[in-house]
PDB file of C-alpha atoms and ligand atoms in Angstrom:
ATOM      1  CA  UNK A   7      37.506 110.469 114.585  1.00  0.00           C
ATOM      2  CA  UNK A   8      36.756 110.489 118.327  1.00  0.00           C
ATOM      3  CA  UNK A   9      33.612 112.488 118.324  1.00  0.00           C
ATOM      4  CA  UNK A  10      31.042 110.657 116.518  1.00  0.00           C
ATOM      5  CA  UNK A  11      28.906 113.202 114.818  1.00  0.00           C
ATOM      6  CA  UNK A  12      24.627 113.391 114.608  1.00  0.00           C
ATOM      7  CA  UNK A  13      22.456 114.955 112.440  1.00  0.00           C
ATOM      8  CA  UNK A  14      23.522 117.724 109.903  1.00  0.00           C
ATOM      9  CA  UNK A  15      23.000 121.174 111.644  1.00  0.00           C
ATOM     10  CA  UNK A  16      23.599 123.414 108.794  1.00  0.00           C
ATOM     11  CA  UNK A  17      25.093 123.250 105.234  1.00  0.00           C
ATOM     12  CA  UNK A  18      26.982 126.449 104.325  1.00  0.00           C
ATOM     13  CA  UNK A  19      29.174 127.359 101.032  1.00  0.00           C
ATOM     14  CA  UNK A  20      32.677 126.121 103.051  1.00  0.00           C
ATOM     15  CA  UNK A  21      31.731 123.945 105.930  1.00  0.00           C
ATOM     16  CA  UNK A  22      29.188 121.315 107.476  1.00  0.00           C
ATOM     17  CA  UNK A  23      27.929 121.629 110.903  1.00  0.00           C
ATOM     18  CA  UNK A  24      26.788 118.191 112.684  1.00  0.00           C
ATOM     19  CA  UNK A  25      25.590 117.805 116.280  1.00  0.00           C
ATOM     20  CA  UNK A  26      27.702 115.977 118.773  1.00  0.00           C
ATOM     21  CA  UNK A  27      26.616 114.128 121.713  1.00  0.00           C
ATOM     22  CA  UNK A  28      27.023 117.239 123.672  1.00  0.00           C
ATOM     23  CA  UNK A  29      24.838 119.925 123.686  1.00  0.00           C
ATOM     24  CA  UNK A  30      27.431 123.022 123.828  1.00  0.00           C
ATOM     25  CA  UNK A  31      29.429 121.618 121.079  1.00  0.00           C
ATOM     26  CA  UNK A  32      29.416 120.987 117.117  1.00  0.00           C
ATOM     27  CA  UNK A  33      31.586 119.333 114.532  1.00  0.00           C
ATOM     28  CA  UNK A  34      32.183 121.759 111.798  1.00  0.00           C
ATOM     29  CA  UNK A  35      33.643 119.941 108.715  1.00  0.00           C
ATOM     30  CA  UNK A  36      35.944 122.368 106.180  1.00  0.00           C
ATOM     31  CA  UNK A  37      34.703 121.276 102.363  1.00  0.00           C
ATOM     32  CA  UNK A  38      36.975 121.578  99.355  1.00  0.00           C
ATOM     33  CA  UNK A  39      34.201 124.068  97.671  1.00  0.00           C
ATOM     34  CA  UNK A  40      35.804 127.485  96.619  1.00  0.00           C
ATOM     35  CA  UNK A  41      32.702 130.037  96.097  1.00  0.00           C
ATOM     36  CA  UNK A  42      32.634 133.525  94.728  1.00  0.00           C
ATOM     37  CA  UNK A  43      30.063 136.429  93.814  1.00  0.00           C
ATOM     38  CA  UNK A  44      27.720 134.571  96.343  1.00  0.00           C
ATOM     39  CA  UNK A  45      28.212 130.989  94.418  1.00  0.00           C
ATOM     40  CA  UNK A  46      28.245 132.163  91.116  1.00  0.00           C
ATOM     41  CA  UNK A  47      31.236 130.858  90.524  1.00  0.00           C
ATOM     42  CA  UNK A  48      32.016 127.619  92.255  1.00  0.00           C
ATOM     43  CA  UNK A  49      34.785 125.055  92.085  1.00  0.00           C
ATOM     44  CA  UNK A  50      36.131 122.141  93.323  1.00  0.00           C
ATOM     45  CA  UNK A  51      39.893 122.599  95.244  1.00  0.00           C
ATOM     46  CA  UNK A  52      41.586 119.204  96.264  1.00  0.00           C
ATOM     47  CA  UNK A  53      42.527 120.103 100.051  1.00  0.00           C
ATOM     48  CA  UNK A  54      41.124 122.978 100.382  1.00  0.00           C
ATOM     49  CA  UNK A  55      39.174 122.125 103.520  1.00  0.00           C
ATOM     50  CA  UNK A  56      42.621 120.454 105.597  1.00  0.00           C
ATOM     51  CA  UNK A  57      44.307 123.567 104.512  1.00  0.00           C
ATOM     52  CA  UNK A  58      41.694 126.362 105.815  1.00  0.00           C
ATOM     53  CA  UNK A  59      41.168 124.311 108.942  1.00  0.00           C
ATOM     54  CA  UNK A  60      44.658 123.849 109.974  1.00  0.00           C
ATOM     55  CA  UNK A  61      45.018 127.186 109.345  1.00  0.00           C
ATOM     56  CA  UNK A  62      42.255 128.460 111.365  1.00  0.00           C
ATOM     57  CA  UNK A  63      42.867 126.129 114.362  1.00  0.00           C
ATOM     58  CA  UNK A  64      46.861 127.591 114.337  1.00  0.00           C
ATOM     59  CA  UNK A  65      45.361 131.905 114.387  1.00  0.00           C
ATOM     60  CA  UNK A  66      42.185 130.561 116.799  1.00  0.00           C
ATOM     61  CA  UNK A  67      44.980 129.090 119.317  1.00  0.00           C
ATOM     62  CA  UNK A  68      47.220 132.199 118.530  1.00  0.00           C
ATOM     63  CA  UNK A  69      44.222 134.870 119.434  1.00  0.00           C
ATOM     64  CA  UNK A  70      43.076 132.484 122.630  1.00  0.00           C
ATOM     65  CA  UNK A  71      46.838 133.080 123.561  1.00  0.00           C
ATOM     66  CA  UNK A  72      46.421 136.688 123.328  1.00  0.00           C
ATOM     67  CA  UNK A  73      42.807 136.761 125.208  1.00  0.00           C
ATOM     68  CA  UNK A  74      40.504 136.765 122.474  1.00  0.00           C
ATOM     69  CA  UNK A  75      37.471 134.407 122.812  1.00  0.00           C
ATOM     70  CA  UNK A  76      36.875 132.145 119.981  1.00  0.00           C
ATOM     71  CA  UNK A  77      34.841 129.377 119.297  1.00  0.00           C
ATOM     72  CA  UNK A  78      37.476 126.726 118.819  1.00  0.00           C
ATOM     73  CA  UNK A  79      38.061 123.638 121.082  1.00  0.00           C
ATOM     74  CA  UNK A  80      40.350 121.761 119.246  1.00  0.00           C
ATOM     75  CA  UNK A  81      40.684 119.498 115.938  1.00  0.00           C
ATOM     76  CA  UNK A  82      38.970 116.561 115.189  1.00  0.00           C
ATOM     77  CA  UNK A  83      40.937 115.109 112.413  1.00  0.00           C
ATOM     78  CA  UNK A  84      42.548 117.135 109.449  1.00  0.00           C
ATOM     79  CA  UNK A  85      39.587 118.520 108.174  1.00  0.00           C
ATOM     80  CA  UNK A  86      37.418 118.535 111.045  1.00  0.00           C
ATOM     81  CA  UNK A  87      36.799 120.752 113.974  1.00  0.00           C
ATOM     82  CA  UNK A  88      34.728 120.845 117.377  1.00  0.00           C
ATOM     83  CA  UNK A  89      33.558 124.840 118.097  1.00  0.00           C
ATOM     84  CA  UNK A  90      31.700 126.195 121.232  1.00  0.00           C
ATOM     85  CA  UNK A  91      27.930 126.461 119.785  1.00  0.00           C
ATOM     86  CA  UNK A  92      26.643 129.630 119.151  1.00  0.00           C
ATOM     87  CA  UNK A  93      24.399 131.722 117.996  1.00  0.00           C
ATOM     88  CA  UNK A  94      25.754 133.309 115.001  1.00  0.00           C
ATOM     89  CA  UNK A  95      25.447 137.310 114.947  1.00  0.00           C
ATOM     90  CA  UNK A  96      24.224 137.640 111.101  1.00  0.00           C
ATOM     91  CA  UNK A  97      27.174 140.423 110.219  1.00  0.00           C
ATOM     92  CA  UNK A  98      29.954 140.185 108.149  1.00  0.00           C
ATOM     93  CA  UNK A  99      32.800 142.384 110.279  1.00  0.00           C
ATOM     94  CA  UNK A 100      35.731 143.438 107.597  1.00  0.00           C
ATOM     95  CA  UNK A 101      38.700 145.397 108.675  1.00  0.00           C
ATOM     96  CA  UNK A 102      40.734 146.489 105.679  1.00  0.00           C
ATOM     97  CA  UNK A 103      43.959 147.974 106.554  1.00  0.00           C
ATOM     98  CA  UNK A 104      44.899 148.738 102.997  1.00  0.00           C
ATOM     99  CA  UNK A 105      42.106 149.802 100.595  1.00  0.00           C
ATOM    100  CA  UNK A 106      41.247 147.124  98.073  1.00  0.00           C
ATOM    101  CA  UNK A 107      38.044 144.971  96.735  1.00  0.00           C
ATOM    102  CA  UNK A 108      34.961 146.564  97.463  1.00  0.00           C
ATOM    103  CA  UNK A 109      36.295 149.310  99.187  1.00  0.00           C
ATOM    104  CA  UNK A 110      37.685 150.694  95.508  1.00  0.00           C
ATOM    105  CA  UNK A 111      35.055 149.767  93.646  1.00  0.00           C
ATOM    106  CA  UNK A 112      32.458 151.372  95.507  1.00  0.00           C
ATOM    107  CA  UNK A 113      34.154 154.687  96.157  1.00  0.00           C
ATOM    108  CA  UNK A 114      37.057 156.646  94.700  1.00  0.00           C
ATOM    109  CA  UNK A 115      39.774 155.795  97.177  1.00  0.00           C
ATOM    110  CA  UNK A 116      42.745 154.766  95.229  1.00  0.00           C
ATOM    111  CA  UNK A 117      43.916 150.801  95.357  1.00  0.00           C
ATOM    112  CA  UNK A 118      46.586 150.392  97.725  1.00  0.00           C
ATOM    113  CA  UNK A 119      45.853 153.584 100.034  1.00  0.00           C
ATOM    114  CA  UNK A 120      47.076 152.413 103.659  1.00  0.00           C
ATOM    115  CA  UNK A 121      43.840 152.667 105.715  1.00  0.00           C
ATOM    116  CA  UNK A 122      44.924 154.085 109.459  1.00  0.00           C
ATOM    117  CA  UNK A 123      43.111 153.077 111.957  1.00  0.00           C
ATOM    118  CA  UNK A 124      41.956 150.695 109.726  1.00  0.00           C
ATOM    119  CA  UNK A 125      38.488 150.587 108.572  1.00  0.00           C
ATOM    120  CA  UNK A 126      35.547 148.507 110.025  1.00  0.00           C
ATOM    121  CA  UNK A 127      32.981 147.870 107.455  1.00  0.00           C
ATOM    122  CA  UNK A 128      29.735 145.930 108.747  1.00  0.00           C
ATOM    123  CA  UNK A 129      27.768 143.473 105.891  1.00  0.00           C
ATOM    124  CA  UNK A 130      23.995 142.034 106.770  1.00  0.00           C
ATOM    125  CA  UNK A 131      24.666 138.559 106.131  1.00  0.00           C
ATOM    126  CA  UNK A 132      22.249 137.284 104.202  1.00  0.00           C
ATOM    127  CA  UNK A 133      22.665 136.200 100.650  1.00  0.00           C
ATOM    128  CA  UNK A 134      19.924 136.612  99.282  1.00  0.00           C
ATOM    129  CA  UNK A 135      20.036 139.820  99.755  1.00  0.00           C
ATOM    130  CA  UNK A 136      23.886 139.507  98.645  1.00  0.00           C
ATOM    131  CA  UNK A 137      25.477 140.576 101.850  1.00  0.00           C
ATOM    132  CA  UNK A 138      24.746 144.310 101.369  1.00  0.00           C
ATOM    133  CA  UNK A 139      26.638 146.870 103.550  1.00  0.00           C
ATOM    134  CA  UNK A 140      25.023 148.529 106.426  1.00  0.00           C
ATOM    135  CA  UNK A 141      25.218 151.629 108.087  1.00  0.00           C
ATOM    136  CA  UNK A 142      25.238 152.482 111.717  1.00  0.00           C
ATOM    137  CA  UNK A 143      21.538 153.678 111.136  1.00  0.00           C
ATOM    138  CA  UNK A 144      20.283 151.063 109.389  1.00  0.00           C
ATOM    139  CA  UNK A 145      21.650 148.646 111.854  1.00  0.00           C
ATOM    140  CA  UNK A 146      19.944 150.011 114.575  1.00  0.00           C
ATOM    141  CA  UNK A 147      16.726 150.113 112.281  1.00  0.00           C
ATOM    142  CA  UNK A 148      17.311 146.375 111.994  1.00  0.00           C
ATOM    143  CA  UNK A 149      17.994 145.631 115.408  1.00  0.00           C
ATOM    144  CA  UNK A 150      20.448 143.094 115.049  1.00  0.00           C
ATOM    145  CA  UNK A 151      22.300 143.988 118.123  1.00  0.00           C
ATOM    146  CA  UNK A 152      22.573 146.404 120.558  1.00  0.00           C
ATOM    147  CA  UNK A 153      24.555 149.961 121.071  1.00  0.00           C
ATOM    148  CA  UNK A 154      26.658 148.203 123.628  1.00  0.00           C
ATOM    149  CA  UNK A 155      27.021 144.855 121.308  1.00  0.00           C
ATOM    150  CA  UNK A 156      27.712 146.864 118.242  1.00  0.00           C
ATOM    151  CA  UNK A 157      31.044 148.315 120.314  1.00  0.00           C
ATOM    152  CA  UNK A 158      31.899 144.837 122.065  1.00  0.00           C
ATOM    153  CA  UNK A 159      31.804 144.155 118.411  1.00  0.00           C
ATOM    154  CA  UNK A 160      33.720 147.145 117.295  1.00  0.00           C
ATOM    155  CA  UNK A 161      36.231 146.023 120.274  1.00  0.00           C
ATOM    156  CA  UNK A 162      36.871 142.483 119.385  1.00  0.00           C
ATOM    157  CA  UNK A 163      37.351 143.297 115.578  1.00  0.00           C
ATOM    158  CA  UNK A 164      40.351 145.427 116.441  1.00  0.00           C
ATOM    159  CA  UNK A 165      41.966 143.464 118.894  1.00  0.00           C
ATOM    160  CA  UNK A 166      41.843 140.603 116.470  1.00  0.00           C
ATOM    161  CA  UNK A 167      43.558 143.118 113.398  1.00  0.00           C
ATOM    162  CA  UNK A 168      45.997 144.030 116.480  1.00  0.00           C
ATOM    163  CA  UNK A 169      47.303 140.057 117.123  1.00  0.00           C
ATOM    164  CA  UNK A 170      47.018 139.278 113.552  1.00  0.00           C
ATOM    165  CA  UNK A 171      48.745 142.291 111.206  1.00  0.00           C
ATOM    166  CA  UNK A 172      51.792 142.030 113.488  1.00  0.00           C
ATOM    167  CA  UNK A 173      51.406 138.280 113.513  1.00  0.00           C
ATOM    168  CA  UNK A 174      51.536 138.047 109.036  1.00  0.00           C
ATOM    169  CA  UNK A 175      53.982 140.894 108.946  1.00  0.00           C
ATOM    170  CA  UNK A 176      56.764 138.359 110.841  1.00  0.00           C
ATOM    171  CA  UNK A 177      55.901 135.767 108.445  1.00  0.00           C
ATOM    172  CA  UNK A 178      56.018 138.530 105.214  1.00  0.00           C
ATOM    173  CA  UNK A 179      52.422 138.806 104.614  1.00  0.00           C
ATOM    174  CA  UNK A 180      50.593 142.009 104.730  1.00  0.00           C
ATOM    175  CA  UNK A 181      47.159 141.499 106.313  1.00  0.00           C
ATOM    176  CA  UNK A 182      45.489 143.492 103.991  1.00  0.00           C
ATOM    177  CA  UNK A 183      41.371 142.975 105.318  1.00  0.00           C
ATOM    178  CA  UNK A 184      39.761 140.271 106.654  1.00  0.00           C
ATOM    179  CA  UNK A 185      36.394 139.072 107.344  1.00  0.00           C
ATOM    180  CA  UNK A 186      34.663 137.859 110.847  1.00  0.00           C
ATOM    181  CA  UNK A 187      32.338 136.294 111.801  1.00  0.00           C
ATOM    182  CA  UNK A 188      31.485 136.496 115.414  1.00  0.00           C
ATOM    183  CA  UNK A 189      28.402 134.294 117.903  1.00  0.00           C
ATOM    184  CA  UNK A 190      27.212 134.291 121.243  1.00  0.00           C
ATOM    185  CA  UNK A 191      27.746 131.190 123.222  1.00  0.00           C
ATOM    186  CA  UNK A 192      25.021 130.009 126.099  1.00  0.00           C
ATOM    187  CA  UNK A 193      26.889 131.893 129.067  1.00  0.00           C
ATOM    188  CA  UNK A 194      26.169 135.172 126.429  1.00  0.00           C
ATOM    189  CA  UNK A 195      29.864 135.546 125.371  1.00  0.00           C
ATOM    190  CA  UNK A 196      30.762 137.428 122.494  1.00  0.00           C
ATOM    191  CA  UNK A 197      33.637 134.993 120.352  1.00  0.00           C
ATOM    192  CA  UNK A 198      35.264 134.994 117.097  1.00  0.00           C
ATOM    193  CA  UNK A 199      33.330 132.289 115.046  1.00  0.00           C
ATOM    194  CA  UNK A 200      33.420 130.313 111.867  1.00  0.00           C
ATOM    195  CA  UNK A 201      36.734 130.553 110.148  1.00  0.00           C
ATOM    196  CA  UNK A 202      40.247 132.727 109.657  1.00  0.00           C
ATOM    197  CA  UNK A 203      41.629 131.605 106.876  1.00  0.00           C
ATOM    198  CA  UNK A 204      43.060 132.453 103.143  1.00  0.00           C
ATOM    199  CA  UNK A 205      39.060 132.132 102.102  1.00  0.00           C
ATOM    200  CA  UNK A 206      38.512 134.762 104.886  1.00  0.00           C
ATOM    201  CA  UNK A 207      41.166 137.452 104.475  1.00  0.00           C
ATOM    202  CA  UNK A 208      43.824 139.087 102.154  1.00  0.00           C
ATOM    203  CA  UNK A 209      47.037 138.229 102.303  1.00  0.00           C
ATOM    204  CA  UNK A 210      50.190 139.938 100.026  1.00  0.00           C
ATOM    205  CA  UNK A 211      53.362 138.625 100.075  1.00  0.00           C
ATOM    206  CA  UNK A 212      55.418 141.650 101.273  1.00  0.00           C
ATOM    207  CA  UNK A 213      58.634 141.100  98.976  1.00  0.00           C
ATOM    208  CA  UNK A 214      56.750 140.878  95.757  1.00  0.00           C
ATOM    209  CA  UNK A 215      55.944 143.577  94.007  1.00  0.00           C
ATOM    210  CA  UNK A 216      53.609 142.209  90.777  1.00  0.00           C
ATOM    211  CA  UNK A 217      49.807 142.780  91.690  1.00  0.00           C
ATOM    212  CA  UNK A 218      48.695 139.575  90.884  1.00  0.00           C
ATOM    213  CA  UNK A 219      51.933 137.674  91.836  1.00  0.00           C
ATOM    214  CA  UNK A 220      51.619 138.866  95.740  1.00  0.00           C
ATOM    215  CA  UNK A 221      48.441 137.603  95.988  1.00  0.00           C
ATOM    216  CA  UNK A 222      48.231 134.282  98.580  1.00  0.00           C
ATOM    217  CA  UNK A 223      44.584 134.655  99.421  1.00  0.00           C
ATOM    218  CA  UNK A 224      40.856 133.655  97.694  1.00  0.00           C
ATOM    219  CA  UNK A 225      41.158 136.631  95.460  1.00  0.00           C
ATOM    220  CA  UNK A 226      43.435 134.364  93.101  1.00  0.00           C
ATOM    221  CA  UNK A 227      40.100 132.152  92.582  1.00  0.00           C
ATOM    222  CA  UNK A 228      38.123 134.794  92.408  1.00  0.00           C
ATOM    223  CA  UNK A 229      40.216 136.896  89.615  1.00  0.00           C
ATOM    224  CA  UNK A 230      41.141 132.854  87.708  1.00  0.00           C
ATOM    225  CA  UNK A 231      45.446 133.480  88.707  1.00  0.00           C
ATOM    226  CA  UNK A 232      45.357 129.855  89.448  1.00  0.00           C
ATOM    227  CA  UNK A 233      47.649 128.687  91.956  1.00  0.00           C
ATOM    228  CA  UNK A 234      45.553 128.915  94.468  1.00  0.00           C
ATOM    229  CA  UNK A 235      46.470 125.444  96.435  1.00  0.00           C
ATOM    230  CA  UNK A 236      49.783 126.483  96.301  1.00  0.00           C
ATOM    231  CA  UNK A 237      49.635 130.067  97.897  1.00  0.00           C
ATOM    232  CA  UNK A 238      46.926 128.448 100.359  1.00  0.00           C
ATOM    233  CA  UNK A 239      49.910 125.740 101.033  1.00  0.00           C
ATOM    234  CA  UNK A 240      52.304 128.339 101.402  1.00  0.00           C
ATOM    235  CA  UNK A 241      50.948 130.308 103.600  1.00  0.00           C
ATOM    236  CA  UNK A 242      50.034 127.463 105.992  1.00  0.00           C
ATOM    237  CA  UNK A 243      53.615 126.272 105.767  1.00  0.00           C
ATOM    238  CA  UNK A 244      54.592 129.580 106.942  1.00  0.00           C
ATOM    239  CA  UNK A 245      52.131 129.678 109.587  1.00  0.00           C
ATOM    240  CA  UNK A 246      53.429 125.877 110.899  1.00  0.00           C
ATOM    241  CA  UNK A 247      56.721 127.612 110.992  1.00  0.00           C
ATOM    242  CA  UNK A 248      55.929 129.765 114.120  1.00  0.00           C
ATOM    243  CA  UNK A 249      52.856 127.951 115.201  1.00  0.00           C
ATOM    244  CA  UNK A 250      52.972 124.718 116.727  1.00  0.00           C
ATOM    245  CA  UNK A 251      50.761 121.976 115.414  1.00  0.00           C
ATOM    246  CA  UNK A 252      47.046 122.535 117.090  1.00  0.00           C
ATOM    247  CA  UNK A 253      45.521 120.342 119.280  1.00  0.00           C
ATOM    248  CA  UNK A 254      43.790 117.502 119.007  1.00  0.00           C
ATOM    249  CA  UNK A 255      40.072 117.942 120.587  1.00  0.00           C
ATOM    250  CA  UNK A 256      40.827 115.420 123.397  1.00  0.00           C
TER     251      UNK A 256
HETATM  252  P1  TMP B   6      35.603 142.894  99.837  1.00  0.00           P
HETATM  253  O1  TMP B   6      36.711 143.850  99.498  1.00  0.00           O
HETATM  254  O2  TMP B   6      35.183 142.066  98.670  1.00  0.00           O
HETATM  255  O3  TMP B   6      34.468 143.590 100.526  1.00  0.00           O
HETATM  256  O4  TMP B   6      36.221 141.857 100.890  1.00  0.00           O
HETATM  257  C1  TMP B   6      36.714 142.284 102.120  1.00  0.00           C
HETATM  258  C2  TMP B   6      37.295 141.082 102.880  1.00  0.00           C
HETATM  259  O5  TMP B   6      36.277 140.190 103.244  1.00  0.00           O
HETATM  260  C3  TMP B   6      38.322 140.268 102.111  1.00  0.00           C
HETATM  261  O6  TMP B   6      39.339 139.875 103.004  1.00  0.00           O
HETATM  262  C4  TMP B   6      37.558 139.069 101.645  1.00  0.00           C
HETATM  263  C5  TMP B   6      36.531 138.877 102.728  1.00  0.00           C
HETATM  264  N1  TMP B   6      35.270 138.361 102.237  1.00  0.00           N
HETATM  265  C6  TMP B   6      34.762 137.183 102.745  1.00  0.00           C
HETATM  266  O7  TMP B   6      35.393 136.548 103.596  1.00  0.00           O
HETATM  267  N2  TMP B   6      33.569 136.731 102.286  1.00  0.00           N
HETATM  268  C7  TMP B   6      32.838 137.402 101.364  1.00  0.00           C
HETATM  269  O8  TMP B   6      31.767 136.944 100.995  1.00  0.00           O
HETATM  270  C8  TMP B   6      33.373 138.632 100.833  1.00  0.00           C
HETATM  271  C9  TMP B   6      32.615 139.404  99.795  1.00  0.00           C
HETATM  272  C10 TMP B   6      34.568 139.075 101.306  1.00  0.00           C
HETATM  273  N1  LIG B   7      31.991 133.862 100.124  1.00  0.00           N
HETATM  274  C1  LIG B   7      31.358 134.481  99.043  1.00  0.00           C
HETATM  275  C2  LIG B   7      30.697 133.492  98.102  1.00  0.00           C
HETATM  276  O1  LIG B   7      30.684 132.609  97.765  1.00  0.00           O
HETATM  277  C3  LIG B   7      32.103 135.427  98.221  1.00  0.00           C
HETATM  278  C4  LIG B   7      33.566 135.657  98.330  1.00  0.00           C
HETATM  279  O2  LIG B   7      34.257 135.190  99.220  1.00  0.00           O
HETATM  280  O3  LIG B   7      34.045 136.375  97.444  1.00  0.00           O
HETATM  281  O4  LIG B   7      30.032 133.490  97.387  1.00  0.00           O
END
């Protein structure tokens, strides 16, 4: 690595932060932990963390092609990345464009119902609270953001569902929903943060038709359909195949 790194920022589920020698920037470092139901279940995946970083680093460069502000700068090694610091906004932004997970647990909307315009769901990010879902009233109550942030939010979410749906569907994955995570940088920008990635969203492959068998996302760990290297592999292969390889931070 170029960059040596300082001090541990932060320690999350999926990824290290460290300091670099430059104030605006930080090495995040993608860990082979797979987590689900807020760490209850936890496991070890062998390449986990090169797989979910190349990944992200190919749709960050893809969405900075198409205009969207994110916090990448470029890769560090396989399993290392250097971000823009900042200041993460503590809400979990899901758009599901086919109803699934939560979404069909928690009300009586049948699996599989195509979701148009697709839904924007907002969590409270905070686990020990386990990420509970908020409402436009109690999000105001809270005062995470403002009106006008809440949009810009609101905004970005669907621009990033607009590049990326299209983007899957050429490579015979349906973007079912997907999580963000988005910060503020020092000049105040709003960007896509932390990670897009099979961890991050759901993925089914198009052509298959077996519910568990079209699965190439997290939701094999989280339901034990093994595999789950391989569909991670597979759908970074398929990414490679239209993306080229990202840059290297310098
Ligand atoms: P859900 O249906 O469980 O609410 O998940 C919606 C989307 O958000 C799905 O693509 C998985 C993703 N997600 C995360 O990235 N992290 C989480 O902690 C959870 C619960 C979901
Ligand atoms: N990221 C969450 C956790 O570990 C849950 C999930 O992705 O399902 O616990």
């Amino acid at each position: 690595m170029t960059t040596i790194h300082g001090p541990l920022l932060y320690e999350g589920k999926a990824k290290r932060v460290y300091t670099t020698g430059r104030d605006e920037e930080v090495l995040v470092e993608f860990k082979n932990d797979a987590t689900a139901f807020n760490a209850k279940k936890r496991e070890q995946l062998e390449d986990k963390g090169r797989l979910n970083c190349q990944i992200s680093a190919c749709l960050f460069e893809l969405l900075e092609r198409e205009g969207i502000p994110t916090h990448y700068c470029g890769l560090e090694s396989d399993h290392w990345m250097v971000v823009q610091r900042v200041k993460v906004i503590p809400i979990e932004v899901v758009l599901r464009n086919v109803a699934t997970g939560s979404l069909c647990r928690e009300t009586p909307i049948p699996q599989g119902t195509p979701l148009e315009p697709a839904l924007m769901d907002l969590y409270y990010k905070d686990d020990d609270l386990g990420d509970p879902l908020l409402t436009d009233s109690r999000l105001s109550l809270l005062g995470l953001v403002s009106h006008e942030c809440r949009q810009e939010i609101e905004t970005l979410a669907r621009r990033v569902n607009a590049v990326l749906a299209p983007f899957f569907s050429d490579l015979n994955f349906q973007l079912v929903d997907f999580k963000l995570e988005l910060g503020l940088n020092s000049a105040g920008e709003l960007l896509v943060a932390d990670e897009i990635s099979p961890d991050t969203c759901r993925l089914w492959d198009m052509d298959i038709r077996d519910e568990k068998q079209r699965i190439f996302d997290k939701d094999r760990f989280r339901q034990d359909l093994g595999g789950v290297i391989e569909a991670y592999g597979e759908v970074y292969k398929r990414v490679q195949g239209v993306i080229p390889k990202p840059r290297n931070y310098r």
